mmCIF file of C-alpha atoms in Angstrom:
data_model
loop_
_atom_site.group_PDB
_atom_site.id
_atom_site.type_symbol
_atom_site.label_atom_id
_atom_site.label_comp_id
_atom_site.label_asym_id
_atom_site.label_seq_id
_atom_site.Cartn_x
_atom_site.Cartn_y
_atom_site.Cartn_z
ATOM 1 C CA MET A 1 5.817 -5.851 -10.087
ATOM 2 C CA THR A 2 6.775 -8.655 -7.695
ATOM 3 C CA THR A 3 9.590 -9.275 -5.213
ATOM 4 C CA ASP A 4 12.264 -11.969 -5.600
ATOM 5 C CA ASP A 5 10.067 -14.461 -3.732
ATOM 6 C CA GLY A 6 7.142 -13.859 -6.087
ATOM 7 C CA GLN A 7 5.123 -11.625 -3.757
ATOM 8 C CA ARG A 8 3.392 -8.532 -5.130
ATOM 9 C CA ARG A 9 5.093 -5.304 -4.079
ATOM 10 C CA ARG A 10 2.919 -2.932 -2.125
ATOM 11 C CA HIS A 11 1.890 0.126 -4.097
ATOM 12 C CA ILE A 12 1.879 3.670 -2.629
ATOM 13 C CA VAL A 13 0.362 6.718 -4.283
ATOM 14 C CA LEU A 14 2.089 9.930 -3.215
ATOM 15 C CA ILE A 15 0.471 13.334 -3.692
ATOM 16 C CA GLY A 16 3.057 15.940 -4.663
ATOM 17 C CA GLY A 17 6.220 16.753 -2.767
ATOM 18 C CA HIS A 18 9.406 18.785 -3.083
ATOM 19 C CA ASP A 19 11.804 17.047 -5.467
ATOM 20 C CA GLU A 20 14.395 16.668 -2.693
ATOM 21 C CA THR A 21 12.070 14.411 -0.691
ATOM 22 C CA PHE A 22 11.840 11.591 -3.225
ATOM 23 C CA PRO A 23 15.285 9.992 -2.650
ATOM 24 C CA HIS A 24 14.153 9.199 0.920
ATOM 25 C CA PHE A 25 11.782 6.541 -0.410
ATOM 26 C CA ALA A 26 14.226 4.534 -2.521
ATOM 27 C CA GLY A 27 15.030 1.025 -1.314
ATOM 28 C CA LEU A 28 11.896 0.585 0.792
ATOM 29 C CA GLY A 29 10.539 -2.134 -1.487
ATOM 30 C CA PHE A 30 7.423 -0.245 -2.605
ATOM 31 C CA GLU A 31 6.084 0.577 -6.023
ATOM 32 C CA PHE A 32 5.273 4.293 -6.262
ATOM 33 C CA THR A 33 2.891 6.323 -8.325
ATOM 34 C CA VAL A 34 3.220 10.067 -7.807
ATOM 35 C CA LEU A 35 0.632 12.693 -8.637
ATOM 36 C CA GLN A 36 2.625 15.834 -9.342
ATOM 37 C CA LEU A 37 2.152 19.293 -10.798
ATOM 38 C CA GLN A 38 3.642 19.406 -14.296
ATOM 39 C CA GLY A 39 6.134 22.154 -13.452
ATOM 40 C CA ALA A 40 7.344 20.347 -10.331
ATOM 41 C CA ILE A 41 8.429 17.078 -11.969
ATOM 42 C CA GLY A 42 12.156 16.910 -11.269
ATOM 43 C CA PRO A 43 15.088 14.487 -11.621
ATOM 44 C CA ASN A 44 14.706 12.924 -8.163
ATOM 45 C CA LEU A 45 11.069 12.063 -8.840
ATOM 46 C CA ARG A 46 12.001 10.525 -12.188
ATOM 47 C CA GLY A 47 14.712 8.551 -10.396
ATOM 48 C CA LEU A 48 12.198 7.125 -7.930
ATOM 49 C CA THR A 49 9.519 5.977 -10.376
ATOM 50 C CA GLU A 50 8.349 6.048 -13.963
ATOM 51 C CA ARG A 51 4.748 6.150 -12.741
ATOM 52 C CA ILE A 52 4.172 9.887 -12.698
ATOM 53 C CA SER A 53 0.680 11.311 -13.158
ATOM 54 C CA PRO A 54 0.782 15.030 -14.030
ATOM 55 C CA VAL A 55 -2.172 16.919 -12.527
ATOM 56 C CA ALA A 56 -3.319 20.515 -12.792
ATOM 57 C CA ASP A 57 -3.867 20.865 -9.042
ATOM 58 C CA PHE A 58 -4.077 18.923 -5.781
ATOM 59 C CA GLY A 59 -7.761 19.632 -5.204
ATOM 60 C CA PRO A 60 -9.731 16.765 -3.629
ATOM 61 C CA ASP A 61 -11.821 16.094 -6.741
ATOM 62 C CA THR A 62 -8.725 15.988 -8.962
ATOM 63 C CA VAL A 63 -6.850 13.674 -6.610
ATOM 64 C CA VAL A 64 -9.745 11.275 -5.994
ATOM 65 C CA ALA A 65 -10.546 11.074 -9.717
ATOM 66 C CA GLU A 66 -6.924 10.343 -10.642
ATOM 67 C CA ILE A 67 -6.471 7.660 -7.960
ATOM 68 C CA THR A 68 -9.795 6.090 -8.965
ATOM 69 C CA ARG A 69 -8.467 5.887 -12.529
ATOM 70 C CA ILE A 70 -5.248 4.261 -11.288
ATOM 71 C CA MET A 71 -7.190 1.734 -9.214
ATOM 72 C CA ARG A 72 -9.002 0.457 -12.303
ATOM 73 C CA SER A 73 -5.784 -1.198 -13.482
ATOM 74 C CA GLN A 74 -3.813 -1.824 -10.287
ATOM 75 C CA ARG A 75 -4.260 -2.126 -6.578
ATOM 76 C CA VAL A 76 -3.353 0.844 -4.385
ATOM 77 C CA ASP A 77 -2.246 -0.142 -0.879
ATOM 78 C CA TYR A 78 -1.564 3.294 0.675
ATOM 79 C CA ILE A 79 -2.073 6.976 -0.074
ATOM 80 C CA PHE A 80 0.241 9.615 1.412
ATOM 81 C CA SER A 81 1.334 13.196 0.994
ATOM 82 C CA PHE A 82 4.223 15.117 2.537
ATOM 83 C CA THR A 83 3.392 18.471 0.998
ATOM 84 C CA GLU A 84 1.085 20.952 2.686
ATOM 85 C CA GLY A 85 -1.077 21.423 -0.386
ATOM 86 C CA GLY A 86 -1.694 17.692 -0.740
ATOM 87 C CA LEU A 87 -2.345 16.621 2.855
ATOM 88 C CA LEU A 88 -6.099 17.107 3.034
ATOM 89 C CA SER A 89 -6.702 15.730 -0.459
ATOM 90 C CA ALA A 90 -4.664 12.627 0.369
ATOM 91 C CA ALA A 91 -6.641 12.104 3.581
ATOM 92 C CA LEU A 92 -9.955 12.598 1.790
ATOM 93 C CA ALA A 93 -8.905 10.151 -0.923
ATOM 94 C CA SER A 94 -7.922 7.554 1.696
ATOM 95 C CA HIS A 95 -11.290 8.017 3.397
ATOM 96 C CA ARG A 96 -13.440 7.952 0.262
ATOM 97 C CA LEU A 97 -11.604 5.068 -1.405
ATOM 98 C CA SER A 98 -11.055 3.021 1.793
ATOM 99 C CA VAL A 99 -7.294 2.946 1.293
ATOM 100 C CA PRO A 100 -4.983 3.292 4.341
ATOM 101 C CA GLY A 101 -3.004 6.516 4.663
ATOM 102 C CA LEU A 102 -3.455 9.843 6.401
ATOM 103 C CA ASP A 103 -6.131 9.994 9.085
ATOM 104 C CA LEU A 104 -8.872 12.357 7.925
ATOM 105 C CA SER A 105 -10.048 13.569 11.328
ATOM 106 C CA ALA A 106 -6.540 14.473 12.514
ATOM 107 C CA CYS A 107 -5.761 16.094 9.170
ATOM 108 C CA GLU A 108 -8.893 18.239 9.292
ATOM 109 C CA LEU A 109 -8.078 19.322 12.846
ATOM 110 C CA CYS A 110 -4.559 20.383 11.897
ATOM 111 C CA ILE A 111 -5.572 22.263 8.754
ATOM 112 C CA ASP A 112 -8.683 24.027 10.086
ATOM 113 C CA LYS A 113 -7.353 26.319 12.802
ATOM 114 C CA GLN A 114 -10.818 27.213 14.106
ATOM 115 C CA LEU A 115 -11.786 23.545 14.332
ATOM 116 C CA MET A 116 -8.589 22.805 16.245
ATOM 117 C CA ARG A 117 -9.175 25.668 18.697
ATOM 118 C CA THR A 118 -12.753 24.519 19.300
ATOM 119 C CA PHE A 119 -11.632 20.916 19.805
ATOM 120 C CA LEU A 120 -9.004 21.978 22.358
ATOM 121 C CA ASP A 121 -11.241 24.384 24.251
ATOM 122 C CA SER A 122 -11.123 23.869 28.047
ATOM 123 C CA THR A 123 -7.871 21.875 27.823
ATOM 124 C CA GLU A 124 -4.300 22.826 28.679
ATOM 125 C CA PHE A 125 -3.854 23.635 24.964
ATOM 126 C CA ALA A 126 -6.661 26.212 24.783
ATOM 127 C CA VAL A 127 -6.106 29.795 23.616
ATOM 128 C CA ALA A 128 -8.740 32.533 23.663
ATOM 129 C CA ASN A 129 -10.085 32.981 20.135
ATOM 130 C CA THR A 130 -13.076 33.966 18.040
ATOM 131 C CA ILE A 131 -14.100 34.209 14.409
ATOM 132 C CA CYS A 132 -14.350 37.823 13.198
ATOM 133 C CA ARG A 133 -16.331 38.824 10.121
ATOM 134 C CA THR A 134 -16.164 42.603 10.483
ATOM 135 C CA PRO A 135 -13.535 45.140 11.616
ATOM 136 C CA ALA A 136 -15.790 45.986 14.547
ATOM 137 C CA GLU A 137 -15.571 42.390 15.811
ATOM 138 C CA VAL A 138 -11.771 42.531 15.600
ATOM 139 C CA ARG A 139 -11.739 45.780 17.586
ATOM 140 C CA ALA A 140 -13.997 44.278 20.230
ATOM 141 C CA PHE A 141 -11.704 41.247 20.623
ATOM 142 C CA LEU A 142 -8.649 43.513 20.854
ATOM 143 C CA LEU A 143 -10.381 45.526 23.565
ATOM 144 C CA HIS A 144 -10.641 42.380 25.687
ATOM 145 C CA HIS A 145 -7.022 41.358 24.935
ATOM 146 C CA PRO A 146 -4.957 44.541 25.285
ATOM 147 C CA ARG A 147 -1.629 42.680 25.018
ATOM 148 C CA GLY A 148 -2.562 42.064 21.389
ATOM 149 C CA VAL A 149 -4.250 39.637 19.029
ATOM 150 C CA VAL A 150 -3.163 37.520 16.102
ATOM 151 C CA LEU A 151 -5.357 37.538 12.994
ATOM 152 C CA LYS A 152 -5.093 34.583 10.622
ATOM 153 C CA ASP A 153 -6.972 32.828 7.849
ATOM 154 C CA PRO A 154 -8.615 29.784 9.525
ATOM 155 C CA ALA A 155 -7.486 27.592 6.616
ATOM 156 C CA GLY A 156 -4.302 29.479 5.726
ATOM 157 C CA SER A 157 -0.675 28.426 5.895
ATOM 158 C CA GLY A 158 2.673 30.111 6.279
ATOM 159 C CA SER A 159 2.925 33.784 7.174
ATOM 160 C CA GLU A 160 0.738 35.189 4.410
ATOM 161 C CA GLY A 161 -2.480 36.622 5.762
ATOM 162 C CA VAL A 162 -1.277 36.518 9.388
ATOM 163 C CA PHE A 163 -1.102 39.759 11.369
ATOM 164 C CA ILE A 164 -0.054 40.699 14.897
ATOM 165 C CA VAL A 165 -2.229 43.563 16.146
ATOM 166 C CA ARG A 166 -1.360 45.373 19.384
ATOM 167 C CA ASP A 167 -2.838 48.816 18.864
ATOM 168 C CA GLU A 168 -5.073 50.869 16.583
ATOM 169 C CA ARG A 169 -2.227 51.683 14.186
ATOM 170 C CA GLU A 170 -1.404 48.007 13.616
ATOM 171 C CA LEU A 171 -5.107 47.202 13.342
ATOM 172 C CA THR A 172 -5.580 49.835 10.638
ATOM 173 C CA ALA A 173 -2.591 48.464 8.713
ATOM 174 C CA ALA A 174 -3.886 44.888 8.966
ATOM 175 C CA LEU A 175 -7.402 45.772 7.884
ATOM 176 C CA ALA A 176 -5.991 47.616 4.862
ATOM 177 C CA GLU A 177 -4.580 44.274 3.663
ATOM 178 C CA LEU A 178 -7.959 42.551 4.016
ATOM 179 C CA THR A 179 -11.262 42.892 2.233
ATOM 180 C CA ALA A 180 -13.257 45.419 4.229
ATOM 181 C CA ASP A 181 -16.526 43.604 3.653
ATOM 182 C CA GLY A 182 -17.066 39.886 4.088
ATOM 183 C CA PHE A 183 -13.682 38.718 5.334
ATOM 184 C CA VAL A 184 -13.479 35.807 7.767
ATOM 185 C CA MET A 185 -10.519 35.837 10.141
ATOM 186 C CA LEU A 186 -9.646 33.828 13.225
ATOM 187 C CA ALA A 187 -8.601 36.159 16.046
ATOM 188 C CA GLU A 188 -6.470 34.674 18.830
ATOM 189 C CA GLU A 189 -4.970 36.229 21.915
ATOM 190 C CA TYR A 190 -1.337 37.244 21.373
ATOM 191 C CA LEU A 191 1.025 35.063 23.413
ATOM 192 C CA PRO A 192 4.167 36.899 24.556
ATOM 193 C CA GLY A 193 7.214 34.732 25.061
ATOM 194 C CA ARG A 194 9.848 32.729 23.215
ATOM 195 C CA GLU A 195 8.646 30.846 20.154
ATOM 196 C CA ILE A 196 10.014 27.401 19.351
ATOM 197 C CA SER A 197 9.111 24.684 16.872
ATOM 198 C CA VAL A 198 8.915 21.036 17.890
ATOM 199 C CA GLU A 199 9.471 18.284 15.336
ATOM 200 C CA THR A 200 7.885 14.931 16.095
ATOM 201 C CA LEU A 201 7.359 11.518 14.548
ATOM 202 C CA THR A 202 4.514 9.186 15.466
ATOM 203 C CA ILE A 203 4.701 5.559 14.364
ATOM 204 C CA ASP A 204 1.633 3.394 14.977
ATOM 205 C CA GLY A 205 0.454 5.609 17.855
ATOM 206 C CA ASN A 206 3.868 5.890 19.545
ATOM 207 C CA HIS A 207 5.020 9.519 19.763
ATOM 208 C CA ARG A 208 8.598 10.700 19.703
ATOM 209 C CA VAL A 209 9.928 14.253 19.944
ATOM 210 C CA LEU A 210 12.966 14.465 17.690
ATOM 211 C CA ALA A 211 14.116 18.070 17.987
ATOM 212 C CA VAL A 212 13.321 21.546 19.229
ATOM 213 C CA THR A 213 14.241 24.401 16.909
ATOM 214 C CA ASN A 214 14.849 28.014 17.800
ATOM 215 C CA LYS A 215 12.761 30.132 15.457
ATOM 216 C CA LYS A 216 13.505 33.691 14.377
ATOM 217 C CA LEU A 217 11.236 35.911 12.287
ATOM 218 C CA HIS A 218 12.287 38.442 9.675
ATOM 219 C CA ARG A 219 12.229 42.023 10.908
ATOM 220 C CA ASN A 220 8.806 43.702 11.007
ATOM 221 C CA SER A 221 7.074 40.620 9.626
ATOM 222 C CA LEU A 222 5.869 37.112 10.409
ATOM 223 C CA ALA A 223 8.026 35.578 7.679
ATOM 224 C CA GLU A 224 10.177 32.760 9.058
ATOM 225 C CA GLU A 225 13.846 33.641 8.703
ATOM 226 C CA GLN A 226 15.906 31.215 10.727
ATOM 227 C CA HIS A 227 15.615 27.795 12.347
ATOM 228 C CA VAL A 228 18.381 26.434 14.572
ATOM 229 C CA ILE A 229 18.804 22.973 16.082
ATOM 230 C CA SER A 230 21.513 22.754 18.708
ATOM 231 C CA PRO A 231 22.061 20.957 22.027
ATOM 232 C CA ASP A 232 21.464 24.244 23.856
ATOM 233 C CA ALA A 233 18.267 25.233 22.053
ATOM 234 C CA VAL A 234 16.566 24.349 25.338
ATOM 235 C CA ASP A 235 18.091 22.792 28.440
ATOM 236 C CA ASP A 236 17.390 19.161 29.354
ATOM 237 C CA ASP A 237 14.636 20.015 31.828
ATOM 238 C CA MET A 238 12.790 22.197 29.320
ATOM 239 C CA PHE A 239 13.232 19.582 26.583
ATOM 240 C CA HIS A 240 11.485 17.007 28.786
ATOM 241 C CA ILE A 241 8.710 19.493 29.634
ATOM 242 C CA VAL A 242 8.207 20.374 25.952
ATOM 243 C CA SER A 243 8.311 16.708 24.933
ATOM 244 C CA ALA A 244 5.686 15.672 27.481
ATOM 245 C CA TYR A 245 3.456 18.610 26.475
ATOM 246 C CA CYS A 246 3.624 17.715 22.775
ATOM 247 C CA GLU A 247 3.093 14.014 23.418
ATOM 248 C CA ARG A 248 -0.046 14.857 25.397
ATOM 249 C CA LEU A 249 -1.216 17.059 22.530
ATOM 250 C CA LEU A 250 -0.668 14.296 19.963
ATOM 251 C CA SER A 251 -2.570 11.843 22.137
ATOM 252 C CA ARG A 252 -5.358 14.387 22.652
ATOM 253 C CA ILE A 253 -5.995 14.636 18.896
ATOM 254 C CA ASN A 254 -5.549 10.842 18.555
ATOM 255 C CA TYR A 255 -2.664 11.239 16.122
ATOM 256 C CA GLN A 256 -1.580 7.803 14.943
ATOM 257 C CA HIS A 257 1.073 8.015 12.256
ATOM 258 C CA GLY A 258 3.466 10.431 10.615
ATOM 259 C CA PRO A 259 5.404 13.631 11.299
ATOM 260 C CA CYS A 260 4.145 16.764 13.029
ATOM 261 C CA HIS A 261 5.477 20.311 13.217
ATOM 262 C CA ILE A 262 4.227 21.945 16.428
ATOM 263 C CA GLU A 263 4.658 25.656 17.171
ATOM 264 C CA VAL A 264 4.796 26.551 20.861
ATOM 265 C CA LYS A 265 5.420 29.658 22.964
ATOM 266 C CA ILE A 266 7.407 29.406 26.202
ATOM 267 C CA THR A 267 5.664 32.011 28.373
ATOM 268 C CA ALA A 268 5.920 33.135 31.978
ATOM 269 C CA GLY A 269 2.814 31.055 32.682
ATOM 270 C CA GLY A 270 4.053 27.896 30.971
ATOM 271 C CA LEU A 271 3.801 26.424 27.482
ATOM 272 C CA ARG A 272 1.128 27.726 25.111
ATOM 273 C CA LEU A 273 0.130 26.199 21.779
ATOM 274 C CA ILE A 274 0.342 28.327 18.640
ATOM 275 C CA GLU A 275 -0.622 25.560 16.199
ATOM 276 C CA ILE A 276 0.065 22.004 15.112
ATOM 277 C CA ASN A 277 0.676 20.833 11.544
ATOM 278 C CA ASN A 278 0.577 17.180 10.477
ATOM 279 C CA ARG A 279 3.629 17.441 8.244
ATOM 280 C CA VAL A 280 7.383 17.846 8.226
ATOM 281 C CA GLY A 281 8.392 21.415 9.068
ATOM 282 C CA GLY A 282 8.971 23.726 6.107
ATOM 283 C CA ASP A 283 12.085 25.646 5.091
ATOM 284 C CA TYR A 284 14.425 22.639 5.325
ATOM 285 C CA ILE A 285 13.533 21.851 8.944
ATOM 286 C CA GLY A 286 13.216 18.181 7.989
ATOM 287 C CA LEU A 287 16.798 18.267 6.713
ATOM 288 C CA LEU A 288 17.986 19.896 9.958
ATOM 289 C CA VAL A 289 16.305 17.088 11.910
ATOM 290 C CA GLU A 290 17.957 14.442 9.761
ATOM 291 C CA LEU A 291 21.401 16.082 10.018
ATOM 292 C CA THR A 292 21.280 16.220 13.834
ATOM 293 C CA THR A 293 19.341 13.042 14.666
ATOM 294 C CA GLY A 294 19.842 10.708 11.700
ATOM 295 C CA VAL A 295 16.070 10.301 11.408
ATOM 296 C CA SER A 296 14.294 10.966 8.116
ATOM 297 C CA GLN A 297 10.684 11.789 8.972
ATOM 298 C CA PHE A 298 9.758 11.092 5.341
ATOM 299 C CA ARG A 299 11.373 7.673 5.144
ATOM 300 C CA GLU A 300 10.397 6.466 8.617
ATOM 301 C CA THR A 301 6.730 7.288 8.028
ATOM 302 C CA LEU A 302 6.589 4.821 5.134
ATOM 303 C CA ARG A 303 9.219 2.340 6.326
ATOM 304 C CA PHE A 304 6.792 1.080 8.983
ATOM 305 C CA TRP A 305 4.865 -0.754 6.242
ATOM 306 C CA SER A 306 7.901 -1.930 4.305
ATOM 307 C CA GLU A 307 8.679 -5.625 4.139
ATOM 308 C CA VAL A 308 12.324 -4.903 3.344
ATOM 309 C CA ASP A 309 14.696 -5.585 6.239
ATOM 310 C CA ASN A 310 16.764 -2.398 6.443
ATOM 311 C CA SER A 311 16.570 -1.994 10.220
ATOM 312 C CA GLY A 312 20.329 -1.667 10.604
ATOM 313 C CA VAL A 313 21.098 0.422 7.543
ATOM 314 C CA GLY A 314 21.986 4.036 8.181
ATOM 315 C CA ARG A 315 19.440 4.638 10.916
ATOM 316 C CA GLU A 316 19.855 7.338 13.540
ATOM 317 C CA GLN A 317 23.413 8.219 12.616
ATOM 318 C CA ALA A 318 23.562 11.922 13.384
ATOM 319 C CA ARG A 319 26.199 13.715 11.328
ATOM 320 C CA TYR A 320 26.223 17.006 13.232
ATOM 321 C CA ALA A 321 25.546 18.481 16.658
ATOM 322 C CA TYR A 322 24.411 21.845 15.237
ATOM 323 C CA ALA A 323 22.406 22.713 12.143
ATOM 324 C CA ALA A 324 20.556 25.781 10.922
ATOM 325 C CA SER A 325 18.637 27.152 7.971
ATOM 326 C CA HIS A 326 18.353 30.809 7.047
ATOM 327 C CA GLN A 327 16.024 32.343 4.477
ATOM 328 C CA PHE A 328 17.010 35.460 2.525
ATOM 329 C CA TYR A 329 14.550 38.210 1.652
ATOM 330 C CA GLU A 330 17.152 40.722 0.451
ATOM 331 C CA PRO A 331 20.002 40.346 -2.103
ATOM 332 C CA ILE A 332 23.328 38.903 -0.956
ATOM 333 C CA ASP A 333 26.488 37.815 -2.755
ATOM 334 C CA PRO A 334 26.829 34.013 -2.465
ATOM 335 C CA GLU A 335 30.639 34.125 -2.604
ATOM 336 C CA CYS A 336 30.815 36.686 0.198
ATOM 337 C CA LEU A 337 28.496 34.441 2.177
ATOM 338 C CA ARG A 338 30.704 31.390 1.638
ATOM 339 C CA SER A 339 33.752 33.348 2.727
ATOM 340 C CA ALA A 340 32.053 34.700 5.849
ATOM 341 C CA LEU A 341 30.792 31.270 6.917
ATOM 342 C CA ARG A 342 34.091 29.412 6.761
ATOM 343 C CA GLY A 343 34.265 26.921 9.597
ATOM 344 C CA VAL A 344 30.819 25.411 9.000
ATOM 345 C CA ASP A 345 29.718 22.925 6.348
ATOM 346 C CA ILE A 346 27.323 24.478 3.833
ATOM 347 C CA ILE A 347 24.787 21.787 2.956
ATOM 348 C CA ARG A 348 22.517 23.862 0.685
ATOM 349 C CA LEU A 349 22.896 27.360 -0.767
ATOM 350 C CA HIS A 350 20.558 28.905 -3.296
ATOM 351 C CA ILE A 351 20.166 32.584 -4.195
ATOM 352 C CA GLU A 352 17.731 33.841 -6.832
ATOM 353 C CA PRO A 353 17.721 37.255 -8.561
ATOM 354 C CA ALA A 354 16.221 39.863 -6.256
ATOM 355 C CA PRO A 355 12.683 41.027 -7.103
ATOM 356 C CA SER A 356 11.659 44.658 -7.087
ATOM 357 C CA ARG A 357 11.539 46.233 -3.629
ATOM 358 C CA LEU A 358 8.427 45.530 -1.607
ATOM 359 C CA ASP A 359 6.546 48.230 0.313
ATOM 360 C CA ARG A 360 4.919 45.779 2.743
ATOM 361 C CA PRO A 361 6.028 43.314 5.424
ATOM 362 C CA ARG A 362 7.585 40.138 4.055
ATOM 363 C CA THR A 363 5.818 36.789 3.857
ATOM 364 C CA ASN A 364 7.379 33.342 3.485
ATOM 365 C CA ASP A 365 6.634 33.461 -0.241
ATOM 366 C CA ASP A 366 8.909 36.508 -0.656
ATOM 367 C CA LYS A 367 12.177 34.695 0.094
ATOM 368 C CA ILE A 368 14.757 34.848 -2.691
ATOM 369 C CA GLY A 369 17.114 32.205 -1.335
ATOM 370 C CA TRP A 370 18.197 30.029 1.545
ATOM 371 C CA ILE A 371 21.181 28.381 3.155
ATOM 372 C CA VAL A 372 21.470 25.227 5.269
ATOM 373 C CA PHE A 373 24.686 24.749 7.222
ATOM 374 C CA ALA A 374 25.893 22.454 9.997
ATOM 375 C CA CYS A 375 28.829 21.997 12.345
ATOM 376 C CA ASN A 376 30.069 19.884 15.247
ATOM 377 C CA GLU A 377 31.740 22.739 17.110
ATOM 378 C CA SER A 378 29.843 25.489 18.891
ATOM 379 C CA GLU A 379 32.138 28.480 18.270
ATOM 380 C CA PRO A 380 32.184 28.511 14.438
ATOM 381 C CA PHE A 381 28.470 27.713 14.455
ATOM 382 C CA LYS A 382 27.708 30.663 16.740
ATOM 383 C CA ARG A 383 29.907 32.944 14.609
ATOM 384 C CA ALA A 384 27.883 31.944 11.538
ATOM 385 C CA ILE A 385 24.603 32.644 13.334
ATOM 386 C CA ASP A 386 25.899 36.021 14.553
ATOM 387 C CA TYR A 387 26.996 36.975 11.033
ATOM 388 C CA LEU A 388 23.595 36.163 9.586
ATOM 389 C CA ASP A 389 21.828 38.003 12.409
ATOM 390 C CA VAL A 390 23.838 41.173 11.751
ATOM 391 C CA ASN A 391 24.124 41.136 7.972
ATOM 392 C CA CYS A 392 21.171 39.157 6.641
ATOM 393 C CA SER A 393 18.192 40.057 8.827
#
């Protein structure tokens, strides 16, 4: 495929992605091929391109083999992924096939939590940690960190397999969820304080902090329940402090291009790093950013290489001052919810049938629905947040 002036259009291979992300890439002047799981091929993907390659998984061998096959008949200019399961495979494919895209070293640092902690040791981003392979090693680490420890899979994601342990009772409960023999867990010191998420976009080495989100967890679990972007999420002074901290972090890992979702604790002793992810935040955080800043982290990441002049089209036109997402882990009547949240604009609302009751703490994978809403006035927005806090937490 060529442009009107006879030039070949640049060709991007995308690895996976939620179906709602694909409209962001229309009109950029690229040709797209998308590797996608068969069950995840939706109408927005079909609207973007006819070049869809169904794959059984996003494993590195599968991805590299499929892109190699594609390259036999056409040139591939870039390889990208905006889905957590495809990030490392996309970076490995770029590295092995010498095609520009995600930086492998930065991607490996963000995905391997132990590698990241080791890399940041003796810096302002360091957190006490160790790898534990036996319950006895976990107990020994807890003994040296009486405020508590966080146990997590070094290569895990989301809340599944993450435990906060502050005493013997919580340790016993956590160990019961793990294999007693042969498990490998990263233990980190527990950081008391207020948790926030920071959404950034780096274009050609230039970092920009777009938004800070308040983050709330579901009761008695580490499942993410609510994200809120508002002008008073942090005051101006703290926003500048957080921004400078995250920009230093991005420079420290030599991050060059794309979005990042950085989790930080505001503690009595200053900012402390929970983790950094080289992707758009999950649970509709990317949509919250776009609603309140006008910036699409998906589109801007690729637009840098576009030869189409759309510099003045719909850029940075924030629609709302306030936006929030809320995940549901228990049943709720959608019509009652709509009635209770009058005064805010409901952008997304989806409720699935409730599963059987769970006898364990929730994880992100247990959510049965979600809502995204936004507003330009503080009072109705705060009323909506208060309602959800009381009735849906």
